[in-house]
């Protein structure tokens, strides 16, 4: 199994997302992350899809995506040739001064922002590579995670 990040330039029309996800469903491929947003070209959107599968499954998906009418361009974003980011909002318990201090120190070492704080919790914001966010979440489990939200992967090629 490999993980692939695919960037799609698509027409910004109703039903495009449904047809895309249906294509993945018919092939039994799970989408682990999906982001969609307007892009620099009016009338078009950019989708970043993260999927896992064998090399042949992934190649078939790429070809099928290229055949969809609404898809203008398909780019397979390789990790060493792309900037890949995810955004995480996490609310953790901070029951006492010691816990609050430790959370603040860890947040600072990871470059996370403190988005909000109350007497018994903090909301932290971290935009980074997915693996680094995973490590941060593992550390925050020690304090107790009240809520966790991630936007999904977005990526851009370096060239």
PDB file of N, CA, C and O in Angstrom, residues 18-94:
ATOM      1  N   UNK A  18     -19.389  14.671  -6.268  1.00  0.00           N
ATOM      2  CA  UNK A  18     -20.118  13.400  -6.209  1.00  0.00           C
ATOM      3  C   UNK A  18     -19.580  12.414  -7.245  1.00  0.00           C
ATOM      4  O   UNK A  18     -19.362  11.239  -6.943  1.00  0.00           O
ATOM      5  N   UNK A  19     -19.349  12.882  -8.470  1.00  0.00           N
ATOM      6  CA  UNK A  19     -18.817  11.994  -9.508  1.00  0.00           C
ATOM      7  C   UNK A  19     -17.400  11.519  -9.166  1.00  0.00           C
ATOM      8  O   UNK A  19     -17.055  10.363  -9.393  1.00  0.00           O
ATOM      9  N   UNK A  20     -16.614  12.418  -8.582  1.00  0.00           N
ATOM     10  CA  UNK A  20     -15.249  12.037  -8.189  1.00  0.00           C
ATOM     11  C   UNK A  20     -15.282  10.967  -7.107  1.00  0.00           C
ATOM     12  O   UNK A  20     -14.613   9.948  -7.215  1.00  0.00           O
ATOM     13  N   UNK A  21     -16.057  11.225  -6.058  1.00  0.00           N
ATOM     14  CA  UNK A  21     -16.080  10.265  -4.950  1.00  0.00           C
ATOM     15  C   UNK A  21     -16.706   8.943  -5.404  1.00  0.00           C
ATOM     16  O   UNK A  21     -16.293   7.878  -4.944  1.00  0.00           O
ATOM     17  N   UNK A  22     -17.685   9.001  -6.312  1.00  0.00           N
ATOM     18  CA  UNK A  22     -18.274   7.778  -6.843  1.00  0.00           C
ATOM     19  C   UNK A  22     -17.257   6.939  -7.593  1.00  0.00           C
ATOM     20  O   UNK A  22     -17.257   5.712  -7.509  1.00  0.00           O
ATOM     21  N   UNK A  23     -16.367   7.590  -8.311  1.00  0.00           N
ATOM     22  CA  UNK A  23     -15.329   6.876  -9.048  1.00  0.00           C
ATOM     23  C   UNK A  23     -14.416   6.132  -8.071  1.00  0.00           C
ATOM     24  O   UNK A  23     -14.059   4.975  -8.287  1.00  0.00           O
ATOM     25  N   UNK A  24     -14.078   6.766  -6.958  1.00  0.00           N
ATOM     26  CA  UNK A  24     -13.236   6.106  -5.948  1.00  0.00           C
ATOM     27  C   UNK A  24     -14.000   4.961  -5.294  1.00  0.00           C
ATOM     28  O   UNK A  24     -13.452   3.886  -5.067  1.00  0.00           O
ATOM     29  N   UNK A  25     -15.278   5.180  -5.009  1.00  0.00           N
ATOM     30  CA  UNK A  25     -16.100   4.146  -4.367  1.00  0.00           C
ATOM     31  C   UNK A  25     -16.201   2.904  -5.247  1.00  0.00           C
ATOM     32  O   UNK A  25     -16.055   1.783  -4.765  1.00  0.00           O
ATOM     33  N   UNK A  26     -16.446   3.096  -6.546  1.00  0.00           N
ATOM     34  CA  UNK A  26     -16.583   1.959  -7.456  1.00  0.00           C
ATOM     35  C   UNK A  26     -15.305   1.123  -7.511  1.00  0.00           C
ATOM     36  O   UNK A  26     -15.351  -0.070  -7.769  1.00  0.00           O
ATOM     37  N   UNK A  27     -14.166   1.713  -7.247  1.00  0.00           N
ATOM     38  CA  UNK A  27     -12.902   0.980  -7.281  1.00  0.00           C
ATOM     39  C   UNK A  27     -12.447   0.523  -5.902  1.00  0.00           C
ATOM     40  O   UNK A  27     -11.376  -0.048  -5.754  1.00  0.00           O
ATOM     41  N   UNK A  28     -13.264   0.791  -4.891  1.00  0.00           N
ATOM     42  CA  UNK A  28     -12.959   0.323  -3.529  1.00  0.00           C
ATOM     43  C   UNK A  28     -11.779   1.026  -2.910  1.00  0.00           C
ATOM     44  O   UNK A  28     -11.107   0.469  -2.044  1.00  0.00           O
ATOM     45  N   UNK A  29     -11.531   2.254  -3.322  1.00  0.00           N
ATOM     46  CA  UNK A  29     -10.397   3.011  -2.780  1.00  0.00           C
ATOM     47  C   UNK A  29     -10.911   4.055  -1.806  1.00  0.00           C
ATOM     48  O   UNK A  29     -11.797   4.850  -2.141  1.00  0.00           O
ATOM     49  N   UNK A  30     -10.362   4.030  -0.610  1.00  0.00           N
ATOM     50  CA  UNK A  30     -10.756   4.960   0.430  1.00  0.00           C
ATOM     51  C   UNK A  30     -10.016   6.294   0.278  1.00  0.00           C
ATOM     52  O   UNK A  30      -8.811   6.312   0.074  1.00  0.00           O
ATOM     53  N   UNK A  31     -10.757   7.379   0.369  1.00  0.00           N
ATOM     54  CA  UNK A  31     -10.150   8.712   0.376  1.00  0.00           C
ATOM     55  C   UNK A  31      -9.825   9.034   1.827  1.00  0.00           C
ATOM     56  O   UNK A  31     -10.721   9.146   2.654  1.00  0.00           O
ATOM     57  N   UNK A  32      -8.544   9.168   2.158  1.00  0.00           N
ATOM     58  CA  UNK A  32      -8.181   9.467   3.544  1.00  0.00           C
ATOM     59  C   UNK A  32      -8.206  10.960   3.828  1.00  0.00           C
ATOM     60  O   UNK A  32      -8.311  11.365   4.973  1.00  0.00           O
ATOM     61  N   UNK A  33      -8.135  11.775   2.794  1.00  0.00           N
ATOM     62  CA  UNK A  33      -8.202  13.220   2.976  1.00  0.00           C
ATOM     63  C   UNK A  33      -8.654  13.851   1.665  1.00  0.00           C
ATOM     64  O   UNK A  33      -8.265  13.410   0.586  1.00  0.00           O
ATOM     65  N   UNK A  34      -9.480  14.888   1.785  1.00  0.00           N
ATOM     66  CA  UNK A  34      -9.973  15.589   0.596  1.00  0.00           C
ATOM     67  C   UNK A  34     -10.179  17.057   0.944  1.00  0.00           C
ATOM     68  O   UNK A  34     -10.858  17.373   1.910  1.00  0.00           O
ATOM     69  N   UNK A  35      -9.564  17.927   0.180  1.00  0.00           N
ATOM     70  CA  UNK A  35      -9.808  19.361   0.321  1.00  0.00           C
ATOM     71  C   UNK A  35     -10.181  19.915  -1.047  1.00  0.00           C
ATOM     72  O   UNK A  35      -9.661  19.470  -2.068  1.00  0.00           O
ATOM     73  N   UNK A  36     -11.103  20.863  -1.039  1.00  0.00           N
ATOM     74  CA  UNK A  36     -11.546  21.501  -2.277  1.00  0.00           C
ATOM     75  C   UNK A  36     -11.627  22.996  -2.025  1.00  0.00           C
ATOM     76  O   UNK A  36     -12.146  23.423  -0.990  1.00  0.00           O
ATOM     77  N   UNK A  37     -11.113  23.770  -2.959  1.00  0.00           N
ATOM     78  CA  UNK A  37     -11.190  25.223  -2.800  1.00  0.00           C
ATOM     79  C   UNK A  37     -11.077  25.895  -4.163  1.00  0.00           C
ATOM     80  O   UNK A  37     -10.580  25.295  -5.115  1.00  0.00           O
ATOM     81  N   UNK A  38     -11.541  27.149  -4.226  1.00  0.00           N
ATOM     82  CA  UNK A  38     -11.336  27.903  -5.474  1.00  0.00           C
ATOM     83  C   UNK A  38      -9.847  28.062  -5.732  1.00  0.00           C
ATOM     84  O   UNK A  38      -9.025  27.983  -4.809  1.00  0.00           O
ATOM     85  N   UNK A  39      -9.504  28.291  -6.975  1.00  0.00           N
ATOM     86  CA  UNK A  39      -8.084  28.460  -7.294  1.00  0.00           C
ATOM     87  C   UNK A  39      -7.870  29.771  -8.053  1.00  0.00           C
ATOM     88  O   UNK A  39      -8.760  30.611  -8.111  1.00  0.00           O
ATOM     89  N   UNK A  40      -6.708  29.926  -8.661  1.00  0.00           N
ATOM     90  CA  UNK A  40      -6.334  31.170  -9.328  1.00  0.00           C
ATOM     91  C   UNK A  40      -7.095  31.399 -10.633  1.00  0.00           C
ATOM     92  O   UNK A  40      -7.068  32.499 -11.177  1.00  0.00           O
ATOM     93  N   UNK A  41      -7.792  30.373 -11.131  1.00  0.00           N
ATOM     94  CA  UNK A  41      -8.508  30.482 -12.405  1.00  0.00           C
ATOM     95  C   UNK A  41     -10.015  30.513 -12.143  1.00  0.00           C
ATOM     96  O   UNK A  41     -10.557  29.567 -11.554  1.00  0.00           O
ATOM     97  N   UNK A  42     -10.698  31.585 -12.569  1.00  0.00           N
ATOM     98  CA  UNK A  42     -12.154  31.680 -12.344  1.00  0.00           C
ATOM     99  C   UNK A  42     -12.893  30.489 -12.957  1.00  0.00           C
ATOM    100  O   UNK A  42     -12.566  30.040 -14.058  1.00  0.00           O
ATOM    101  N   UNK A  43     -13.887  29.967 -12.208  1.00  0.00           N
ATOM    102  CA  UNK A  43     -14.688  28.853 -12.712  1.00  0.00           C
ATOM    103  C   UNK A  43     -14.078  27.485 -12.475  1.00  0.00           C
ATOM    104  O   UNK A  43     -14.668  26.472 -12.836  1.00  0.00           O
ATOM    105  N   UNK A  44     -12.898  27.462 -11.891  1.00  0.00           N
ATOM    106  CA  UNK A  44     -12.229  26.192 -11.605  1.00  0.00           C
ATOM    107  C   UNK A  44     -11.936  26.068 -10.118  1.00  0.00           C
ATOM    108  O   UNK A  44     -11.820  27.073  -9.411  1.00  0.00           O
ATOM    109  N   UNK A  45     -11.829  24.844  -9.659  1.00  0.00           N
ATOM    110  CA  UNK A  45     -11.450  24.563  -8.275  1.00  0.00           C
ATOM    111  C   UNK A  45     -10.285  23.587  -8.274  1.00  0.00           C
ATOM    112  O   UNK A  45     -10.065  22.868  -9.244  1.00  0.00           O
ATOM    113  N   UNK A  46      -9.588  23.606  -7.161  1.00  0.00           N
ATOM    114  CA  UNK A  46      -8.498  22.656  -7.008  1.00  0.00           C
ATOM    115  C   UNK A  46      -8.868  21.692  -5.884  1.00  0.00           C
ATOM    116  O   UNK A  46      -9.264  22.110  -4.803  1.00  0.00           O
ATOM    117  N   UNK A  47      -8.742  20.398  -6.175  1.00  0.00           N
ATOM    118  CA  UNK A  47      -8.977  19.346  -5.185  1.00  0.00           C
ATOM    119  C   UNK A  47      -7.642  18.708  -4.854  1.00  0.00           C
ATOM    120  O   UNK A  47      -6.837  18.464  -5.753  1.00  0.00           O
ATOM    121  N   UNK A  48      -7.429  18.456  -3.584  1.00  0.00           N
ATOM    122  CA  UNK A  48      -6.273  17.675  -3.158  1.00  0.00           C
ATOM    123  C   UNK A  48      -6.831  16.409  -2.530  1.00  0.00           C
ATOM    124  O   UNK A  48      -7.553  16.470  -1.532  1.00  0.00           O
ATOM    125  N   UNK A  49      -6.523  15.274  -3.140  1.00  0.00           N
ATOM    126  CA  UNK A  49      -7.056  13.987  -2.699  1.00  0.00           C
ATOM    127  C   UNK A  49      -5.900  13.122  -2.213  1.00  0.00           C
ATOM    128  O   UNK A  49      -4.906  12.959  -2.926  1.00  0.00           O
ATOM    129  N   UNK A  50      -6.039  12.577  -1.015  1.00  0.00           N
ATOM    130  CA  UNK A  50      -5.044  11.649  -0.492  1.00  0.00           C
ATOM    131  C   UNK A  50      -5.687  10.267  -0.431  1.00  0.00           C
ATOM    132  O   UNK A  50      -6.745  10.107   0.179  1.00  0.00           O
ATOM    133  N   UNK A  51      -5.064   9.313  -1.085  1.00  0.00           N
ATOM    134  CA  UNK A  51      -5.601   7.955  -1.145  1.00  0.00           C
ATOM    135  C   UNK A  51      -4.495   6.950  -0.865  1.00  0.00           C
ATOM    136  O   UNK A  51      -3.317   7.260  -0.974  1.00  0.00           O
ATOM    137  N   UNK A  52      -4.926   5.739  -0.504  1.00  0.00           N
ATOM    138  CA  UNK A  52      -3.974   4.645  -0.299  1.00  0.00           C
ATOM    139  C   UNK A  52      -4.382   3.489  -1.194  1.00  0.00           C
ATOM    140  O   UNK A  52      -5.567   3.223  -1.359  1.00  0.00           O
ATOM    141  N   UNK A  53      -3.403   2.820  -1.744  1.00  0.00           N
ATOM    142  CA  UNK A  53      -3.679   1.667  -2.589  1.00  0.00           C
ATOM    143  C   UNK A  53      -2.389   1.132  -3.175  1.00  0.00           C
ATOM    144  O   UNK A  53      -1.303   1.674  -2.949  1.00  0.00           O
ATOM    145  N   UNK A  54      -2.530   0.053  -3.959  1.00  0.00           N
ATOM    146  CA  UNK A  54      -1.361  -0.517  -4.619  1.00  0.00           C
ATOM    147  C   UNK A  54      -0.975   0.393  -5.783  1.00  0.00           C
ATOM    148  O   UNK A  54      -1.762   1.234  -6.221  1.00  0.00           O
ATOM    149  N   UNK A  55       0.204   0.177  -6.304  1.00  0.00           N
ATOM    150  CA  UNK A  55       0.691   0.990  -7.421  1.00  0.00           C
ATOM    151  C   UNK A  55      -0.263   0.894  -8.622  1.00  0.00           C
ATOM    152  O   UNK A  55      -0.596   1.904  -9.239  1.00  0.00           O
ATOM    153  N   UNK A  56      -0.739  -0.313  -8.931  1.00  0.00           N
ATOM    154  CA  UNK A  56      -1.628  -0.480 -10.090  1.00  0.00           C
ATOM    155  C   UNK A  56      -2.998   0.173  -9.840  1.00  0.00           C
ATOM    156  O   UNK A  56      -3.559   0.787 -10.753  1.00  0.00           O
ATOM    157  N   UNK A  57      -3.534   0.057  -8.617  1.00  0.00           N
ATOM    158  CA  UNK A  57      -4.814   0.709  -8.295  1.00  0.00           C
ATOM    159  C   UNK A  57      -4.697   2.221  -8.443  1.00  0.00           C
ATOM    160  O   UNK A  57      -5.575   2.878  -9.004  1.00  0.00           O
ATOM    161  N   UNK A  58      -3.618   2.749  -7.926  1.00  0.00           N
ATOM    162  CA  UNK A  58      -3.424   4.190  -7.973  1.00  0.00           C
ATOM    163  C   UNK A  58      -3.244   4.685  -9.402  1.00  0.00           C
ATOM    164  O   UNK A  58      -3.749   5.747  -9.767  1.00  0.00           O
ATOM    165  N   UNK A  59      -2.552   3.929 -10.214  1.00  0.00           N
ATOM    166  CA  UNK A  59      -2.373   4.322 -11.611  1.00  0.00           C
ATOM    167  C   UNK A  59      -3.707   4.283 -12.355  1.00  0.00           C
ATOM    168  O   UNK A  59      -4.006   5.166 -13.160  1.00  0.00           O
ATOM    169  N   UNK A  60      -4.529   3.258 -12.059  1.00  0.00           N
ATOM    170  CA  UNK A  60      -5.855   3.184 -12.673  1.00  0.00           C
ATOM    171  C   UNK A  60      -6.727   4.369 -12.267  1.00  0.00           C
ATOM    172  O   UNK A  60      -7.451   4.932 -13.093  1.00  0.00           O
ATOM    173  N   UNK A  61      -6.667   4.754 -11.002  1.00  0.00           N
ATOM    174  CA  UNK A  61      -7.438   5.900 -10.522  1.00  0.00           C
ATOM    175  C   UNK A  61      -7.004   7.161 -11.257  1.00  0.00           C
ATOM    176  O   UNK A  61      -7.819   7.946 -11.716  1.00  0.00           O
ATOM    177  N   UNK A  62      -5.713   7.305 -11.387  1.00  0.00           N
ATOM    178  CA  UNK A  62      -5.185   8.500 -12.068  1.00  0.00           C
ATOM    179  C   UNK A  62      -5.699   8.564 -13.517  1.00  0.00           C
ATOM    180  O   UNK A  62      -6.120   9.612 -13.987  1.00  0.00           O
ATOM    181  N   UNK A  63      -5.696   7.444 -14.204  1.00  0.00           N
ATOM    182  CA  UNK A  63      -6.185   7.411 -15.584  1.00  0.00           C
ATOM    183  C   UNK A  63      -7.682   7.693 -15.637  1.00  0.00           C
ATOM    184  O   UNK A  63      -8.141   8.437 -16.514  1.00  0.00           O
ATOM    185  N   UNK A  64      -8.442   7.100 -14.715  1.00  0.00           N
ATOM    186  CA  UNK A  64      -9.887   7.325 -14.695  1.00  0.00           C
ATOM    187  C   UNK A  64     -10.208   8.790 -14.408  1.00  0.00           C
ATOM    188  O   UNK A  64     -11.125   9.357 -15.001  1.00  0.00           O
ATOM    189  N   UNK A  65      -9.479   9.386 -13.503  1.00  0.00           N
ATOM    190  CA  UNK A  65      -9.700  10.807 -13.195  1.00  0.00           C
ATOM    191  C   UNK A  65      -9.463  11.660 -14.437  1.00  0.00           C
ATOM    192  O   UNK A  65     -10.218  12.589 -14.714  1.00  0.00           O
ATOM    193  N   UNK A  66      -8.430  11.332 -15.182  1.00  0.00           N
ATOM    194  CA  UNK A  66      -8.101  12.098 -16.396  1.00  0.00           C
ATOM    195  C   UNK A  66      -9.209  12.006 -17.432  1.00  0.00           C
ATOM    196  O   UNK A  66      -9.361  12.901 -18.262  1.00  0.00           O
ATOM    197  N   UNK A  67      -9.996  10.926 -17.384  1.00  0.00           N
ATOM    198  CA  UNK A  67     -11.069  10.733 -18.369  1.00  0.00           C
ATOM    199  C   UNK A  67     -12.370  11.456 -18.004  1.00  0.00           C
ATOM    200  O   UNK A  67     -13.259  11.549 -18.839  1.00  0.00           O
ATOM    201  N   UNK A  68     -12.504  11.917 -16.765  1.00  0.00           N
ATOM    202  CA  UNK A  68     -13.716  12.629 -16.370  1.00  0.00           C
ATOM    203  C   UNK A  68     -13.759  13.989 -17.063  1.00  0.00           C
ATOM    204  O   UNK A  68     -12.746  14.697 -17.122  1.00  0.00           O
ATOM    205  N   UNK A  69     -14.913  14.333 -17.602  1.00  0.00           N
ATOM    206  CA  UNK A  69     -15.064  15.560 -18.381  1.00  0.00           C
ATOM    207  C   UNK A  69     -14.696  16.803 -17.585  1.00  0.00           C
ATOM    208  O   UNK A  69     -14.034  17.708 -18.097  1.00  0.00           O
ATOM    209  N   UNK A  70     -15.079  16.824 -16.314  1.00  0.00           N
ATOM    210  CA  UNK A  70     -14.861  18.024 -15.500  1.00  0.00           C
ATOM    211  C   UNK A  70     -13.420  18.200 -15.029  1.00  0.00           C
ATOM    212  O   UNK A  70     -13.072  19.232 -14.483  1.00  0.00           O
ATOM    213  N   UNK A  71     -12.606  17.180 -15.219  1.00  0.00           N
ATOM    214  CA  UNK A  71     -11.220  17.246 -14.746  1.00  0.00           C
ATOM    215  C   UNK A  71     -10.347  17.853 -15.840  1.00  0.00           C
ATOM    216  O   UNK A  71     -10.244  17.322 -16.948  1.00  0.00           O
ATOM    217  N   UNK A  72      -9.725  18.965 -15.532  1.00  0.00           N
ATOM    218  CA  UNK A  72      -8.860  19.672 -16.475  1.00  0.00           C
ATOM    219  C   UNK A  72      -7.430  19.138 -16.415  1.00  0.00           C
ATOM    220  O   UNK A  72      -6.776  18.960 -17.434  1.00  0.00           O
ATOM    221  N   UNK A  73      -6.961  18.869 -15.159  1.00  0.00           N
ATOM    222  CA  UNK A  73      -5.559  18.456 -15.005  1.00  0.00           C
ATOM    223  C   UNK A  73      -5.426  17.568 -13.770  1.00  0.00           C
ATOM    224  O   UNK A  73      -6.057  17.830 -12.737  1.00  0.00           O
ATOM    225  N   UNK A  74      -4.594  16.540 -13.880  1.00  0.00           N
ATOM    226  CA  UNK A  74      -4.295  15.642 -12.758  1.00  0.00           C
ATOM    227  C   UNK A  74      -2.783  15.674 -12.530  1.00  0.00           C
ATOM    228  O   UNK A  74      -2.014  15.452 -13.463  1.00  0.00           O
ATOM    229  N   UNK A  75      -2.378  15.972 -11.306  1.00  0.00           N
ATOM    230  CA  UNK A  75      -0.953  15.998 -10.977  1.00  0.00           C
ATOM    231  C   UNK A  75      -0.721  15.104  -9.768  1.00  0.00           C
ATOM    232  O   UNK A  75      -1.367  15.273  -8.725  1.00  0.00           O
ATOM    233  N   UNK A  76       0.175  14.151  -9.914  1.00  0.00           N
ATOM    234  CA  UNK A  76       0.572  13.276  -8.816  1.00  0.00           C
ATOM    235  C   UNK A  76       1.674  14.004  -8.055  1.00  0.00           C
ATOM    236  O   UNK A  76       2.768  14.197  -8.587  1.00  0.00           O
ATOM    237  N   UNK A  77       1.368  14.452  -6.838  1.00  0.00           N
ATOM    238  CA  UNK A  77       2.333  15.254  -6.084  1.00  0.00           C
ATOM    239  C   UNK A  77       3.250  14.339  -5.269  1.00  0.00           C
ATOM    240  O   UNK A  77       2.812  13.688  -4.333  1.00  0.00           O
ATOM    241  N   UNK A  78       4.491  14.318  -5.638  1.00  0.00           N
ATOM    242  CA  UNK A  78       5.483  13.512  -4.918  1.00  0.00           C
ATOM    243  C   UNK A  78       5.961  14.294  -3.692  1.00  0.00           C
ATOM    244  O   UNK A  78       6.107  15.511  -3.731  1.00  0.00           O
ATOM    245  N   UNK A  79       6.198  13.562  -2.601  1.00  0.00           N
ATOM    246  CA  UNK A  79       6.526  14.187  -1.327  1.00  0.00           C
ATOM    247  C   UNK A  79       7.758  15.094  -1.405  1.00  0.00           C
ATOM    248  O   UNK A  79       7.756  16.189  -0.873  1.00  0.00           O
ATOM    249  N   UNK A  80       8.794  14.646  -2.097  1.00  0.00           N
ATOM    250  CA  UNK A  80      10.033  15.442  -2.144  1.00  0.00           C
ATOM    251  C   UNK A  80       9.990  16.571  -3.167  1.00  0.00           C
ATOM    252  O   UNK A  80      10.907  17.373  -3.247  1.00  0.00           O
ATOM    253  N   UNK A  81       8.888  16.652  -3.928  1.00  0.00           N
ATOM    254  CA  UNK A  81       8.756  17.715  -4.930  1.00  0.00           C
ATOM    255  C   UNK A  81       7.587  18.641  -4.632  1.00  0.00           C
ATOM    256  O   UNK A  81       7.184  19.426  -5.482  1.00  0.00           O
ATOM    257  N   UNK A  82       7.042  18.546  -3.416  1.00  0.00           N
ATOM    258  CA  UNK A  82       5.835  19.306  -3.082  1.00  0.00           C
ATOM    259  C   UNK A  82       5.912  19.856  -1.655  1.00  0.00           C
ATOM    260  O   UNK A  82       6.676  19.363  -0.831  1.00  0.00           O
ATOM    261  N   UNK A  83       5.098  20.852  -1.422  1.00  0.00           N
ATOM    262  CA  UNK A  83       4.869  21.341  -0.064  1.00  0.00           C
ATOM    263  C   UNK A  83       3.519  20.760   0.352  1.00  0.00           C
ATOM    264  O   UNK A  83       2.500  21.025  -0.296  1.00  0.00           O
ATOM    265  N   UNK A  84       3.514  19.967   1.401  1.00  0.00           N
ATOM    266  CA  UNK A  84       2.302  19.283   1.864  1.00  0.00           C
ATOM    267  C   UNK A  84       2.008  19.744   3.284  1.00  0.00           C
ATOM    268  O   UNK A  84       2.877  19.676   4.152  1.00  0.00           O
ATOM    269  N   UNK A  85       0.763  20.224   3.504  1.00  0.00           N
ATOM    270  CA  UNK A  85       0.392  20.745   4.827  1.00  0.00           C
ATOM    271  C   UNK A  85      -0.994  20.269   5.230  1.00  0.00           C
ATOM    272  O   UNK A  85      -1.822  19.915   4.405  1.00  0.00           O
ATOM    273  N   UNK A  86      -1.218  20.336   6.531  1.00  0.00           N
ATOM    274  CA  UNK A  86      -2.502  20.012   7.147  1.00  0.00           C
ATOM    275  C   UNK A  86      -2.680  21.024   8.271  1.00  0.00           C
ATOM    276  O   UNK A  86      -1.698  21.545   8.798  1.00  0.00           O
ATOM    277  N   UNK A  87      -3.918  21.326   8.611  1.00  0.00           N
ATOM    278  CA  UNK A  87      -4.207  22.236   9.726  1.00  0.00           C
ATOM    279  C   UNK A  87      -4.952  21.445  10.794  1.00  0.00           C
ATOM    280  O   UNK A  87      -5.911  20.733  10.487  1.00  0.00           O
ATOM    281  N   UNK A  88      -4.514  21.612  12.034  1.00  0.00           N
ATOM    282  CA  UNK A  88      -5.119  20.909  13.160  1.00  0.00           C
ATOM    283  C   UNK A  88      -5.551  21.917  14.216  1.00  0.00           C
ATOM    284  O   UNK A  88      -4.782  22.814  14.573  1.00  0.00           O
ATOM    285  N   UNK A  89      -6.774  21.779  14.686  1.00  0.00           N
ATOM    286  CA  UNK A  89      -7.253  22.505  15.860  1.00  0.00           C
ATOM    287  C   UNK A  89      -7.518  21.456  16.925  1.00  0.00           C
ATOM    288  O   UNK A  89      -8.256  20.492  16.683  1.00  0.00           O
ATOM    289  N   UNK A  90      -6.912  21.634  18.079  1.00  0.00           N
ATOM    290  CA  UNK A  90      -7.022  20.624  19.126  1.00  0.00           C
ATOM    291  C   UNK A  90      -7.299  21.297  20.482  1.00  0.00           C
ATOM    292  O   UNK A  90      -6.644  22.269  20.830  1.00  0.00           O
ATOM    293  N   UNK A  91      -8.308  20.790  21.188  1.00  0.00           N
ATOM    294  CA  UNK A  91      -8.626  21.297  22.522  1.00  0.00           C
ATOM    295  C   UNK A  91      -8.171  20.252  23.531  1.00  0.00           C
ATOM    296  O   UNK A  91      -8.597  19.095  23.463  1.00  0.00           O
ATOM    297  N   UNK A  92      -7.278  20.653  24.435  1.00  0.00           N
ATOM    298  CA  UNK A  92      -6.738  19.722  25.426  1.00  0.00           C
ATOM    299  C   UNK A  92      -7.050  20.198  26.841  1.00  0.00           C
ATOM    300  O   UNK A  92      -7.208  21.391  27.099  1.00  0.00           O
ATOM    301  N   UNK A  93      -7.136  19.221  27.736  1.00  0.00           N
ATOM    302  CA  UNK A  93      -7.343  19.530  29.158  1.00  0.00           C
ATOM    303  C   UNK A  93      -6.079  20.169  29.739  1.00  0.00           C
ATOM    304  O   UNK A  93      -4.972  19.718  29.455  1.00  0.00           O
ATOM    305  N   UNK A  94      -6.251  21.183  30.524  1.00  0.00           N
ATOM    306  CA  UNK A  94      -5.145  21.762  31.293  1.00  0.00           C
ATOM    307  C   UNK A  94      -5.671  21.962  32.716  1.00  0.00           C
ATOM    308  O   UNK A  94      -6.116  23.032  33.073  1.00  0.00           O
TER     309      UNK A  94
END
